[in-house]
Amino acid sequence: QVQLAESGGGLVQAGGSLRLSCVASGSIFSINDMGWYRQAPGKQRDLVALISSGGSTNYADSVKGRFTISRDNVKKAVYLQMNSLKPEDTAVYFCYIRTVPARYWGQGTQVTVSP
């Protein structure tokens, strides 16, 4: 059974920073993509950032230049450094990994940015 443990969410003022972490555990042979999605109240879950096993990254336009995704393959961990946070970044952030043959999601961590 694969589990994803997220941490690092919280309440921050606009302009502040947070760092999200996600560590995968369980029967994982290899991890392809790792990433973060977010879902605001009443909205769909959207991609924030992805990082491939080779280190290639992909960001939503709304976070480019402010957020940085990274991963540690030994620890099976993915991180999201979020700087210059805006109130519109408020959402539940979900960790995501794509393995062979399945995809897994974390439980989500709340990020709230006050004006």
XYZ file of C-alpha atoms in Angstrom:
115
model
C 0.000 0.000 0.000
C 1.336 3.405 -1.000
C 0.882 6.436 1.218
C 1.752 10.093 0.680
C 2.411 12.211 3.763
C 2.108 15.950 3.183
C 3.235 18.740 5.480
C 3.961 22.437 5.441
C 0.613 24.070 4.836
C -0.731 26.867 6.974
C -1.755 30.496 7.180
C 0.488 33.210 5.805
C 0.140 36.850 4.850
C 0.293 37.957 1.233
C 3.892 38.229 0.108
C 5.002 35.496 2.461
C 6.431 32.049 1.818
C 5.625 28.440 2.601
C 7.322 25.165 1.762
C 5.260 22.055 1.191
C 6.732 18.584 1.561
C 5.424 15.185 0.546
C 7.046 11.839 1.292
C 5.922 8.612 -0.313
C 6.073 5.291 1.478
C 5.036 1.725 0.761
C 5.589 -0.629 -2.125
C 6.983 1.677 -4.787
C 9.289 0.303 -7.438
C 9.902 3.564 -9.256
C 8.321 6.990 -9.464
C 7.880 8.809 -12.725
C 6.234 12.193 -12.284
C 5.777 13.877 -8.920
C 3.868 17.051 -8.371
C 1.340 19.265 -6.722
C -2.232 20.152 -7.582
C -4.567 22.523 -5.788
C -8.278 22.931 -5.354
C -9.991 26.093 -4.179
C -13.560 25.981 -2.797
C -16.078 25.461 -5.572
C -13.393 24.959 -8.210
C -11.805 21.997 -9.947
C -8.452 20.534 -9.001
C -5.742 22.172 -11.095
C -2.100 21.474 -11.752
C 0.373 23.651 -9.874
C 3.691 22.025 -10.758
C 5.110 18.729 -11.977
C 8.631 17.323 -12.014
C 9.669 14.292 -14.011
C 12.066 11.582 -12.931
C 14.712 13.333 -15.017
C 14.120 16.687 -13.358
C 12.100 18.437 -16.063
C 9.537 20.795 -14.593
C 6.185 22.162 -15.645
C 4.356 24.999 -13.903
C 0.946 26.594 -14.102
C 1.243 30.055 -15.609
C -0.163 31.607 -12.439
C 2.758 30.389 -10.306
C 5.699 30.703 -12.695
C 8.498 32.725 -11.149
C 7.071 32.370 -7.644
C 6.936 28.619 -6.974
C 9.729 26.062 -7.306
C 9.254 22.309 -7.339
C 12.015 19.868 -6.458
C 12.358 16.203 -5.599
C 14.610 13.831 -3.707
C 14.523 10.427 -5.361
C 16.311 8.697 -2.492
C 13.790 9.962 0.042
C 10.890 9.570 -2.429
C 9.960 13.133 -1.615
C 8.701 16.139 -3.529
C 8.780 19.725 -2.349
C 7.089 22.960 -3.351
C 8.695 26.236 -2.339
C 6.077 28.960 -2.592
C 7.202 32.578 -2.493
C 5.388 35.875 -2.991
C 2.128 34.195 -2.051
C -1.132 35.830 -3.071
C -4.655 35.454 -1.658
C -5.634 33.667 -4.880
C -3.152 30.918 -3.977
C -5.483 29.898 -1.144
C -6.505 26.288 -1.695
C -6.033 22.727 -0.560
C -2.780 21.474 -2.067
C -2.535 17.812 -3.036
C 0.633 15.838 -3.553
C 0.638 13.529 -6.593
C 2.913 10.757 -7.837
C 2.765 8.648 -10.969
C 4.320 5.217 -10.742
C 4.103 2.073 -12.792
C 1.267 1.125 -12.848
C -0.708 3.530 -10.695
C -1.197 7.129 -9.634
C -1.536 8.249 -6.036
C -2.781 11.327 -4.235
C -2.140 12.727 -0.805
C -4.889 13.787 1.572
C -4.252 17.465 0.953
C -2.876 20.306 3.040
C -4.567 23.668 3.437
C -2.763 26.819 2.360
C -4.448 30.090 3.299
C -3.040 33.449 2.232
C -4.513 36.493 3.936
C -4.578 39.912 2.220
